[in-house]
Short mmCIF file of C-alpha atoms in Angstrom, two decimals:
data_model
loop_
_atom_site.label_atom_id
_atom_site.label_comp_id
_atom_site.label_asym_id
_atom_site.label_seq_id
_atom_site.Cartn_x
_atom_site.Cartn_y
_atom_site.Cartn_z
CA MET A 1121 17.46 -24.04 -63.39
CA GLY A 1122 17.97 -24.64 -66.99
CA HIS A 1123 19.53 -21.07 -67.71
CA ALA A 1124 21.39 -21.85 -65.15
CA ARG A 1125 23.34 -25.39 -67.13
CA ALA A 1126 22.90 -23.29 -70.17
CA LEU A 1127 25.30 -20.10 -68.85
CA ILE A 1128 27.62 -23.00 -67.19
CA TYR A 1129 28.15 -24.08 -70.59
CA PHE A 1130 28.50 -20.09 -72.26
CA PHE A 1131 31.04 -19.21 -69.65
CA GLU A 1132 33.03 -22.51 -68.86
CA CYS A 1133 33.15 -23.94 -72.49
CA PRO A 1134 36.32 -22.98 -74.75
CA GLU A 1135 35.74 -22.08 -78.06
CA GLY A 1136 37.50 -25.18 -79.66
CA SER A 1137 35.30 -27.10 -77.24
CA ARG A 1138 31.93 -26.60 -78.32
CA ARG A 1139 29.19 -29.36 -78.75
CA TRP A 1140 28.03 -27.09 -82.06
CA PRO A 1141 28.94 -24.88 -84.63
CA ASP A 1142 26.31 -22.63 -83.97
CA ASP A 1143 26.83 -22.46 -79.70
CA LEU A 1144 27.52 -18.99 -78.55
CA LEU A 1145 30.43 -18.90 -75.89
CA SER A 1146 31.37 -16.42 -73.98
CA GLU A 1147 35.07 -16.43 -76.19
CA ASP A 1148 32.83 -15.38 -79.43
CA PHE A 1149 33.10 -11.89 -77.29
CA GLY A 1150 35.91 -11.90 -76.34
CA PHE A 1151 35.33 -12.67 -72.53
CA PRO A 1152 38.18 -15.71 -71.73
CA ALA A 1153 36.49 -18.95 -70.43
CA ARG A 1154 37.21 -20.46 -67.05
CA SER A 1155 35.52 -22.32 -64.35
CA ILE A 1156 33.25 -21.12 -62.64
CA GLY A 1157 33.88 -22.75 -59.70
CA LEU A 1158 30.61 -25.17 -58.82
CA SER A 1159 31.19 -27.92 -56.65
CA GLN A 1160 31.09 -31.27 -58.02
CA GLU A 1161 28.57 -31.91 -55.74
CA ASP A 1162 26.20 -28.84 -57.49
CA LYS A 1163 27.52 -29.69 -60.80
CA ASP A 1164 25.79 -32.65 -60.11
CA ARG A 1165 23.47 -32.61 -59.18
CA LEU A 1166 22.55 -30.28 -62.12
CA ASN A 1167 23.30 -32.82 -64.61
CA LYS A 1168 21.85 -35.42 -63.45
CA ASP A 1169 18.35 -34.09 -61.44
CA LEU A 1170 17.40 -31.51 -64.14
CA PHE A 1171 17.74 -32.74 -67.71
CA HIS A 1172 18.12 -36.36 -67.00
CA LEU A 1173 15.23 -39.18 -65.92
CA SER A 1174 17.40 -40.83 -63.57
CA SER A 1175 16.71 -43.54 -60.40
CA LEU A 1176 18.75 -41.03 -58.61
CA ARG A 1177 16.58 -38.16 -58.36
CA LEU A 1178 14.51 -40.42 -55.49
CA ARG A 1179 17.04 -39.95 -53.16
CA HIS A 1180 16.03 -36.55 -52.58
CA ASP A 1181 12.96 -35.61 -49.48
CA ALA A 1182 11.42 -32.46 -48.90
CA ALA A 1183 14.56 -30.74 -47.37
CA SER A 1184 16.87 -31.28 -50.03
CA LYS A 1185 14.87 -31.28 -52.78
CA PRO A 1186 15.57 -27.52 -53.35
CA TRP A 1187 17.85 -26.30 -55.86
CA PRO A 1188 20.65 -24.80 -53.84
CA HIS A 1189 21.34 -20.98 -53.77
CA THR A 1190 25.20 -22.23 -54.33
CA ILE A 1191 24.77 -22.73 -58.17
CA LEU A 1192 23.01 -19.55 -59.16
CA ASN A 1193 25.92 -17.26 -56.08
CA ARG A 1194 28.72 -18.74 -58.72
CA ILE A 1195 27.14 -17.91 -62.46
CA HIS A 1196 25.48 -14.27 -60.94
CA GLU A 1197 29.50 -13.88 -60.28
CA ARG A 1198 30.34 -14.40 -63.29
CA CYS A 1199 27.68 -12.58 -65.39
CA VAL A 1200 29.21 -9.82 -63.75
CA GLU A 1201 32.08 -10.27 -63.95
CA PHE A 1202 31.00 -10.60 -68.41
CA VAL A 1203 28.55 -7.83 -68.03
CA GLN A 1204 31.62 -5.49 -66.97
CA PHE A 1205 33.70 -6.61 -69.41
CA PHE A 1206 30.86 -5.00 -71.57
CA LEU A 1207 31.48 -2.58 -70.47
CA SER A 1208 34.88 -1.72 -70.40
CA PRO A 1209 37.90 -1.14 -73.50
CA LYS A 1210 38.46 -3.74 -73.69
CA LEU A 1211 35.62 -5.50 -75.65
CA PRO A 1212 36.88 -6.12 -79.07
CA SER A 1213 36.26 -3.09 -81.63
CA GLU A 1214 33.39 -5.27 -83.76
CA ILE A 1215 30.77 -5.81 -81.00
CA SER A 1216 28.99 -2.23 -80.67
CA PRO A 1217 26.15 -3.33 -77.56
CA ILE A 1218 24.11 -0.72 -76.43
CA LYS A 1219 25.83 0.36 -73.44
CA SER A 1220 22.74 1.95 -71.67
CA GLN A 1221 21.33 -0.89 -71.24
CA TRP A 1222 24.13 -3.47 -70.57
CA GLN A 1223 25.09 -0.36 -67.68
CA ALA A 1224 20.88 -1.05 -66.48
CA LEU A 1225 21.41 -4.00 -66.20
CA LEU A 1226 24.04 -4.46 -64.20
CA ASN A 1227 23.09 -2.72 -61.68
CA ILE A 1228 20.10 -4.52 -61.40
CA LEU A 1229 22.50 -7.53 -60.58
CA GLN A 1230 24.79 -5.02 -57.99
CA SER A 1231 21.66 -4.05 -56.46
CA GLY A 1232 20.96 -6.59 -53.99
CA HIS A 1233 17.28 -7.43 -55.82
CA GLU A 1234 15.45 -9.53 -58.11
CA LEU A 1235 15.75 -9.60 -61.51
CA ARG A 1236 12.91 -9.53 -63.44
CA ILE A 1237 12.16 -9.99 -66.42
CA THR A 1238 8.61 -8.99 -68.24
CA ARG A 1239 7.17 -9.01 -71.45
CA SER A 1240 4.06 -7.37 -72.07
CA PHE A 1241 1.30 -7.38 -74.46
CA ASP A 1242 -0.96 -4.08 -75.22
CA TYR A 1243 -4.89 -4.39 -75.27
CA ASN A 1244 -5.11 -5.73 -79.20
CA ASP A 1245 -2.12 -8.72 -78.31
CA ARG A 1246 0.52 -6.65 -80.16
CA ASP A 1247 4.41 -7.32 -78.25
CA SER A 1248 5.32 -3.95 -76.16
CA GLY A 1249 8.34 -5.90 -75.73
CA TRP A 1250 10.71 -6.54 -72.79
CA MET A 1251 11.64 -4.59 -69.59
CA ILE A 1252 13.91 -5.50 -66.87
CA GLY A 1253 13.58 -4.84 -63.99
CA THR A 1254 14.13 -5.34 -59.81
CA GLY A 1255 12.22 -7.33 -57.62
CA ARG A 1256 12.02 -8.31 -53.95
CA SER A 1257 15.02 -6.93 -51.47
CA LEU A 1258 17.56 -10.39 -51.36
CA GLY A 1259 18.66 -10.55 -47.68
CA SER A 1260 21.88 -12.20 -48.32
CA GLY A 1261 22.47 -9.64 -51.63
CA LEU A 1262 23.44 -13.08 -53.69
CA ALA A 1263 21.20 -14.87 -56.19
CA GLU A 1264 18.33 -16.59 -55.08
CA LEU A 1265 15.18 -19.17 -56.67
CA THR A 1266 12.56 -16.76 -57.02
CA PRO A 1267 10.03 -18.59 -55.06
CA LEU A 1268 6.43 -19.68 -56.76
CA ILE A 1269 3.85 -16.74 -56.20
CA PRO A 1270 0.18 -18.67 -55.37
CA LYS A 1271 -1.79 -17.77 -58.18
CA HIS A 1272 -4.42 -15.71 -56.06
CA ALA A 1273 -1.66 -14.24 -53.59
CA PRO A 1274 -0.90 -10.03 -54.62
CA LEU A 1275 1.40 -9.81 -57.13
CA PRO A 1276 5.05 -7.79 -55.86
CA SER A 1277 5.59 -4.42 -57.03
CA PHE A 1278 9.01 -3.86 -58.82
CA SER A 1279 10.45 -1.09 -61.13
CA THR A 1280 11.16 -1.47 -64.92
CA THR A 1281 13.72 -0.61 -67.27
CA GLU A 1282 12.63 -1.09 -70.69
CA THR A 1283 15.08 -2.79 -72.26
#
């Protein structure tokens, strides 16, 4: 959820309002900043429950503690728009992405499956790089938090695309 909060800032913060001079914002890539449409309740949940030590966290019970999927659904929609923009002729000419990698990401984001990001090391502990792939099918087709897999449970299989 920390990454979710960072992406919200990336997509919503206008260029003149960045907190730090080295912050990256969507407008740095020619993609206009705008609200992703989170409810005030979801914003408060992110701000109070994620990074602040607050007695208000005690208000949750077993039923209300899990994060709502609405937060990730809204971020997912904006991420898809951003990647589509990156693949479009609207992208500023000074930015030259590796389009095949962005297309692979877009395909996964639109697949209705989990996005899995893995990093592997060979037998000599050398970094083999990052890979993206699809995980389990999401019933709703919308973004969800991945449930924790118990240590001794078999890992689900997934396909990979090198990045």
